[in-house]
C-alpha cells in the first residue's frame, strides 16, 4: 500500500502556461500495457490513494469502479490512473491485485483529465481535488455484493461446479433476492474467491458495488392509480382523491397527494382496500424542488439579443464568449434560449452563479422554462440532496444544472454549454480550503476538454476576461466579444447622483442619510415604490469603542476589532469576530476606564435599519445580510417577502448586488462608498467599480424610472466618476495601464505563499528562510515580495506571514521543488500556496 507520498517534481511547460509541480509524476507516464493502477478508496483511515497491480486477465481503466483487497476485506474504489512503476518504498509482493471491475467507465476520460489539470495547476494533491469534486461520503462504506443472473443458470447447476461455487450458488438461491455481500459469503464459505471467480466465468452471477449506505437512500410511500373506471361504491372524498390522482398523471408521492387534496392517509388506505390504488415504498431522490412556477415561453428577442444568440448557437466547439451586457439587458434570456436547442439534442448545460442568494430567482426562471430538467447543485444542499442530485447526473439525461463554484465539477457526461453568470464575481474562487481553484479557469479547461462553448456573462467583466477575449480575438478565432449595451425595452440606465458627504456635515446634517437620500426615501411611500439601501460589508465601521478613552474592543484571538450585533428589539447585544466567530456579550461599561459611554460606531446594516426606523417610521425595512440569511431557504423567503411588498426598503450588504431583478425597485442608495475605495489591495478599484455598478443596476428595471444615490467623502475619485457615467471603458482605460505598469494581473501572475502557526517567532523565522530560498532559486523574471506579516497578522491565535511571488508578464511560471519548501517548514508551521490569489492579505 502506498504511503502518503509527498514527492514533487517540476517540469516547465511551454512559455505562457503556468507552473507545474506535479504530485507523483514519477509514475504517471502512460505505457502500452500498464501494470499498476492507483485506486481511490475509503479505508478505515479516510480516503486514500493506493496502488494495485492489474491481473493479466483483467482490463482496468481509469474511471472504473473496482473492488480491491484492503487488509482482510474487499472494498470498493475508483481507479484513478495508471502507474508505470511502484514507489521505491514498496516491494513487488506488497502490491496486491485488483480484485474485479464493478462498473466500467464510471467517469469519462475527460473528467479525469480535468481533475488532474486542477491538481497540477493549483499544486494540490489529486486526492484533495477528487474530494472537492465528489459529493461528501461518496466512497464511504461502499460494499461489494454479488447476485444471481437467474436467466443464465441451467437446472441443477450445482452439479457442474466445484464445492465452493456450489455452496455459494445454493446460498444465493435460498435468499429471496438472490444477493449477498462478499463479506457475508466469506464467513459462510471456504475458498469463496475461487468460487466467485468460477461462477463469474460461467456468467451465473455478477458483482456490483452497493450504493453507499451513507448518505442513505430514502424510501418513501408512493400512490399509483390502477383502475381506469372508478367503482360505484366510493364516497365523494374518495372519488375526489382519485380524480386528483388521475389528473396528476396517475402517480404521486403519498405526502404530495394528501397535500393536494387536504386529505388524511386513511382515505387513501381505503382506496387501496378497494383496489383502486397501490401504495408502495419507492426510492425517492432527494432533489431540491422548489414550488413549481408557472410555465413561460421564449421571449421575442431584441435585435441585440438575437445577434448574440445567433453567434452562440452557431458554435459547437470550444470557444470563450464574453457576453458583456449592462444590468437588465436580458443576458439571462440569452442563456435560456442558448440552452433549449441543446437539450433537444440530448446535451446538458451547466450554469454557475456566484452565491446562493442569487439562485432562487434565477432557478425559478429556468424552471419556468425547462421544468423538471433543472437541478440545483451546491454545498448548501443537505448531504442526501447533494448525493442524489449528483447521482442522477451520471446516466447522461439531458438537463440543466445550476450551481455555485463547486458545480463546475458536476459529472455531466454530455456537456454542451458552460455559463458563468456574473463571471467577475470573486466568490468563484475558492479561498479557504484547497484546491484554491477559480471556477472560471476550471470552466475554460472543461470547455476545452469537452469541446463545448463557455459563456462568461457580466455587466462589469473582470479585467482577466476582458484581456483574454480581446487578445485572443486578435490572434485566433476561438473567442467572441458579444455586447448588449442597452436595457430591455430601451429602459434607460438609472441616473446616478453622487452626494458629497463633507458638504452634508457642513450643512449640519448628522444623519447617515444625506438630504437627497432623505428626500428620495420620503417619496417612496407616496409613490408606492420600493428601495434598496446598500451597506459595504467589508467596512471596518461596526466596532465598539469608548467615547471617553478611545478603547476598542478586539477579538482575543485575532488582530481585529469585534463587530457589534443586535438582531432585534430586546435581543442581547453581542460582539462578534468576523474572522473566527468568537462571540461575547457587549459590556455595559468600558473595560479600560469604566466609562458608560461605551458604544458602537458605524453603519452596519443594523445601525442603518435603526436609523431608518427613527427617521422614517412610515417605511418598513427588511434586513438582508449574512445574519438574517443564515438559515436554509431564508434568502428566498426574504426576497419573496420583499417582492410581495411586505417591506419598503431592503437593507443589505454585498448580497444585494447579485442579480436581484425586481421591477418595483426604483431607488438604490449607497450609504457610503468609501469603505470600498480604500482597501489596501491592488484589486480595490475593480471591486469597487463592479460592486457599485451592480448595485446601481438593481434600480429601474420595471416600467418606472429608477434613481441611484451614492454617498461618499471622495466624489472626485475616478472610480466613482466611471460608475456615475455608466462607463466601463473609462474605468478600463484608467485601470489597465496601472496594472500593466506594476505587472499585476491580468498581465503578470501572482502566487501567494502563506505561513501560519501558533508561535510568532517560529513563523517569522520560517518565512525568512523560505524567502531566502526563493531568492536563491527563483529566476530573475519573478519579483519576490516579502516575507511580510499578513495585513491581519493574527487570526484564531495563529500568526500569519506571507510571501508574494510576482511573475513578469512573459515569464515562465515555474514553481521550484515543493519538497524543499516543506523541508524548510517545521511541522508546527503550516504552508499554503494560493495560485492566482484574489486577495493579498
Ligand atoms: P440581465 O441578466 O442582463 O440583468 P435579465 O435577463 O434579468 O437581464 O432581463 C431583465 C428583464 O427583462 C427580465 O425581467 C426579463 O424577463 C426581461 N426580458 C429579457 N429579455 C426580454 C425580451 N426579449 N423581451 C421582453 N422582456 C425581456
Ligand atoms: Zn474607556
Ligand atoms: Zn477572532
Coordinates of C-alpha atoms in Angstrom, one line a residue, residues 218-498:
X218 CA -34.6 7.5 1.0
X219 CA -37.6 5.3 0.7
X220 CA -41.0 6.9 0.6
X221 CA -44.6 5.8 0.0
X222 CA -46.0 6.4 -3.4
X223 CA -49.6 6.0 -4.7
X224 CA -50.4 4.6 -8.1
X225 CA -53.8 4.6 -9.7
X226 CA -54.5 1.1 -11.0
X227 CA -58.1 1.3 -12.4
X228 CA -59.5 3.0 -15.5
X229 CA -63.1 3.0 -14.3
X230 CA -63.9 4.2 -10.8
X231 CA -66.1 1.7 -8.9
X232 CA -69.5 2.9 -7.9
X233 CA -69.1 2.4 -4.1
X234 CA -66.9 5.4 -3.5
X235 CA -67.5 8.3 -1.1
X236 CA -67.3 11.8 -2.6
X237 CA -64.0 12.4 -0.9
X238 CA -62.5 9.1 -2.2
X239 CA -63.7 10.0 -5.7
X240 CA -62.2 13.4 -5.4
X241 CA -58.8 12.0 -4.4
X242 CA -58.9 9.5 -7.3
X243 CA -59.7 12.3 -9.7
X244 CA -56.8 14.4 -8.5
X245 CA -54.5 11.4 -8.8
X246 CA -55.7 10.8 -12.4
X247 CA -55.3 14.5 -13.2
X248 CA -51.7 14.4 -11.9
X249 CA -50.8 11.5 -14.2
X250 CA -51.9 8.6 -12.0
X251 CA -48.8 8.6 -9.8
X252 CA -47.8 10.7 -6.8
X253 CA -45.9 10.6 -3.6
X254 CA -48.4 9.9 -0.8
X255 CA -47.5 13.1 1.0
X256 CA -48.0 15.2 -2.2
X257 CA -51.3 13.6 -2.8
X258 CA -52.5 14.2 0.7
X259 CA -51.3 17.8 0.5
X260 CA -53.0 18.4 -2.8
X261 CA -56.4 17.0 -1.6
X262 CA -56.1 18.1 2.0
X263 CA -57.0 14.6 2.8
X264 CA -55.9 12.1 5.5
X265 CA -54.0 8.9 4.9
X266 CA -57.0 6.8 5.9
X267 CA -58.9 7.9 2.7
X268 CA -56.0 6.6 0.5
X269 CA -55.8 3.4 2.6
X270 CA -59.5 2.8 2.0
X271 CA -58.9 3.3 -1.8
X272 CA -56.1 0.7 -1.6
X273 CA -58.5 -1.7 0.1
X274 CA -61.0 -1.1 -2.7
X275 CA -58.2 -2.0 -5.2
X276 CA -58.3 1.4 -6.9
X277 CA -54.7 2.3 -5.9
X278 CA -51.5 0.7 -4.8
X279 CA -49.4 2.1 -2.1
X280 CA -45.8 1.1 -2.1
X281 CA -42.4 2.2 -0.9
X282 CA -40.1 3.6 -3.5
X283 CA -36.7 5.2 -3.6
X284 CA -37.1 8.9 -3.7
X285 CA -34.3 11.0 -5.0
X286 CA -33.9 14.0 -2.7
X287 CA -33.7 16.6 -5.3
X288 CA -34.3 20.0 -4.0
X289 CA -37.6 21.0 -5.7
X290 CA -38.9 24.4 -5.2
X291 CA -42.5 25.1 -5.8
X292 CA -43.3 24.6 -9.5
X293 CA -43.6 28.0 -11.1
X294 CA -45.9 28.8 -14.0
X295 CA -44.5 27.8 -17.4
X296 CA -43.2 30.5 -19.6
X297 CA -42.1 30.6 -23.2
X298 CA -39.2 32.0 -25.1
X299 CA -39.4 35.8 -25.3
X300 CA -39.2 37.6 -28.6
X301 CA -35.6 38.7 -28.6
X302 CA -34.4 42.2 -29.1
X303 CA -32.1 42.8 -32.0
X304 CA -29.0 42.7 -29.9
X305 CA -30.1 39.6 -28.0
X306 CA -30.8 38.0 -31.4
X307 CA -27.4 38.8 -32.7
X308 CA -25.7 37.4 -29.7
X309 CA -27.8 34.2 -29.7
X310 CA -27.2 33.7 -33.4
X311 CA -23.4 33.6 -32.8
X312 CA -23.7 31.4 -29.7
X313 CA -26.0 28.9 -31.5
X314 CA -23.6 28.7 -34.3
X315 CA -20.8 27.4 -32.1
X316 CA -20.3 23.8 -31.4
X317 CA -16.7 23.7 -30.3
X318 CA -14.8 25.2 -27.5
X319 CA -15.0 29.0 -27.6
X320 CA -14.7 31.6 -25.0
X321 CA -17.6 34.1 -25.2
X322 CA -17.8 37.3 -23.2
X323 CA -21.4 38.4 -23.1
X324 CA -21.0 41.9 -21.9
X325 CA -24.5 43.2 -21.2
X326 CA -25.4 46.2 -19.0
X327 CA -27.6 45.3 -16.0
X328 CA -31.1 44.4 -17.2
X329 CA -30.1 43.9 -20.8
X330 CA -31.5 40.4 -20.9
X331 CA -28.5 38.2 -20.6
X332 CA -30.5 35.5 -18.8
X333 CA -32.9 35.3 -21.7
X334 CA -30.0 34.7 -24.0
X335 CA -28.7 31.9 -21.7
X336 CA -32.2 30.3 -21.7
X337 CA -32.5 30.4 -25.5
X338 CA -29.0 29.1 -26.0
X339 CA -29.8 26.1 -23.8
X340 CA -33.1 25.0 -25.2
X341 CA -31.8 23.6 -28.6
X342 CA -29.0 21.8 -26.7
X343 CA -31.5 19.9 -24.6
X344 CA -33.3 18.8 -27.7
X345 CA -30.0 17.5 -29.0
X346 CA -29.7 15.4 -25.8
X347 CA -27.0 17.6 -24.3
X348 CA -26.7 19.2 -20.9
X349 CA -25.8 22.7 -19.7
X350 CA -24.0 23.9 -16.6
X351 CA -24.7 27.3 -15.2
X352 CA -22.6 28.7 -12.4
X353 CA -23.7 31.6 -10.3
X354 CA -21.8 33.4 -7.6
X355 CA -23.9 32.8 -4.5
X356 CA -26.9 31.0 -3.2
X357 CA -28.7 34.3 -2.6
X358 CA -28.9 34.7 -6.4
X359 CA -30.2 31.2 -7.2
X360 CA -33.9 31.4 -6.1
X361 CA -34.9 33.9 -8.7
X362 CA -32.7 32.6 -11.4
X363 CA -33.6 29.0 -10.7
X364 CA -37.3 30.0 -10.9
X365 CA -36.7 31.4 -14.3
X366 CA -35.0 28.3 -15.5
X367 CA -37.7 26.0 -14.0
X368 CA -40.4 28.1 -15.7
X369 CA -38.7 27.4 -19.0
X370 CA -37.4 23.9 -18.6
X371 CA -39.5 22.4 -15.8
X372 CA -38.0 19.4 -14.1
X373 CA -34.9 19.2 -16.2
X374 CA -33.5 21.8 -13.9
X375 CA -31.5 20.8 -10.8
X376 CA -29.6 22.9 -8.3
X377 CA -26.3 21.7 -7.0
X378 CA -24.3 23.4 -4.3
X379 CA -22.8 22.9 -1.0
X380 CA -25.7 24.3 1.0
X381 CA -27.8 21.2 0.0
X382 CA -28.1 18.5 2.6
X383 CA -25.7 15.6 2.1
X384 CA -28.6 13.5 0.9
X385 CA -29.9 16.1 -1.6
X386 CA -26.4 16.6 -2.9
X387 CA -25.6 12.9 -3.3
X388 CA -28.9 12.2 -5.1
X389 CA -28.6 15.2 -7.4
X390 CA -25.1 14.1 -8.3
X391 CA -26.1 10.5 -8.8
X392 CA -28.9 11.3 -11.2
X393 CA -26.4 13.2 -13.5
X394 CA -24.3 10.2 -14.2
X395 CA -26.5 8.4 -16.8
X396 CA -26.4 11.5 -19.0
X397 CA -30.0 12.5 -19.3
X398 CA -30.1 16.0 -20.8
X399 CA -30.5 18.5 -18.0
X400 CA -29.6 21.9 -16.7
X401 CA -27.5 22.2 -13.6
X402 CA -27.5 25.5 -11.7
X403 CA -24.9 25.7 -9.0
X404 CA -22.2 27.6 -7.3
X405 CA -18.4 27.3 -7.7
X406 CA -18.1 23.6 -7.0
X407 CA -20.7 22.7 -9.6
X408 CA -18.0 23.1 -12.2
X409 CA -17.2 19.5 -11.2
X410 CA -20.8 18.3 -11.9
X411 CA -20.3 14.9 -13.6
X412 CA -22.5 15.6 -16.7
X413 CA -21.4 13.3 -19.4
X414 CA -22.9 15.2 -22.4
X415 CA -21.9 18.7 -21.7
X416 CA -23.0 21.1 -24.4
X417 CA -22.5 24.5 -22.8
X418 CA -21.0 26.1 -19.7
X419 CA -22.2 29.5 -18.5
X420 CA -20.7 31.6 -15.7
X421 CA -23.1 34.3 -14.8
X422 CA -21.6 37.4 -13.2
X423 CA -18.2 36.0 -14.1
X424 CA -16.3 38.8 -12.4
X425 CA -17.5 37.7 -9.0
X426 CA -14.8 36.8 -6.6
X427 CA -16.8 34.0 -5.0
X428 CA -15.9 31.8 -8.0
X429 CA -12.5 31.5 -6.4
X430 CA -12.2 29.0 -3.5
X431 CA -10.0 30.6 -0.9
X432 CA -10.5 28.8 2.5
X433 CA -9.6 25.3 1.6
X434 CA -7.5 23.5 -1.1
X435 CA -7.6 23.5 -4.0
X436 CA -7.7 27.2 -4.3
X437 CA -9.3 27.0 -7.8
X438 CA -11.1 29.6 -9.7
X439 CA -14.2 28.2 -11.3
X440 CA -13.7 30.4 -14.4
X441 CA -10.3 28.9 -15.0
X442 CA -11.6 25.4 -14.5
X443 CA -14.6 26.1 -16.7
X444 CA -12.3 27.0 -19.6
X445 CA -10.4 23.8 -19.2
X446 CA -13.5 21.9 -19.0
X447 CA -14.9 23.6 -22.1
X448 CA -11.7 22.7 -24.0
X449 CA -11.8 19.1 -22.9
X450 CA -15.5 18.6 -23.6
X451 CA -15.1 20.8 -26.7
X452 CA -18.1 23.0 -25.9
X453 CA -18.5 26.8 -25.7
X454 CA -18.1 28.7 -22.4
X455 CA -20.1 31.9 -21.9
X456 CA -18.9 34.4 -19.4
X457 CA -21.6 36.9 -18.7
X458 CA -21.3 40.2 -16.9
X459 CA -22.2 43.9 -16.8
X460 CA -18.7 44.5 -15.4
X461 CA -16.3 41.9 -16.9
X462 CA -13.2 41.1 -14.9
X463 CA -10.0 42.5 -16.4
X464 CA -8.8 39.0 -16.9
X465 CA -11.7 38.1 -19.1
X466 CA -11.6 41.5 -20.9
X467 CA -7.9 41.0 -21.8
X468 CA -8.3 37.3 -22.5
X469 CA -11.1 37.8 -25.0
X470 CA -9.7 40.9 -26.7
X471 CA -6.2 39.5 -27.0
X472 CA -7.2 36.1 -28.4
X473 CA -9.6 37.8 -30.8
X474 CA -6.6 39.3 -32.4
X475 CA -4.6 36.1 -32.5
X476 CA -7.1 33.3 -33.0
X477 CA -10.7 32.8 -33.7
X478 CA -11.9 30.9 -30.7
X479 CA -13.2 33.8 -28.7
X480 CA -16.1 36.2 -29.1
X481 CA -17.0 39.5 -27.6
X482 CA -20.8 40.0 -27.6
X483 CA -22.3 43.1 -26.3
X484 CA -25.8 44.0 -25.0
X485 CA -25.3 47.8 -24.5
X486 CA -29.0 48.6 -23.7
X487 CA -31.6 47.6 -21.3
X488 CA -34.7 45.7 -22.4
X489 CA -37.4 47.9 -23.7
X490 CA -34.9 50.8 -24.2
X491 CA -35.2 51.5 -20.5
X492 CA -32.6 54.0 -19.5
X493 CA -29.9 53.0 -17.0
X494 CA -30.8 54.9 -13.8
X495 CA -29.3 58.3 -13.3
X496 CA -26.6 58.2 -10.6
X497 CA -26.3 61.1 -8.2
X498 CA -23.1 61.4 -6.2

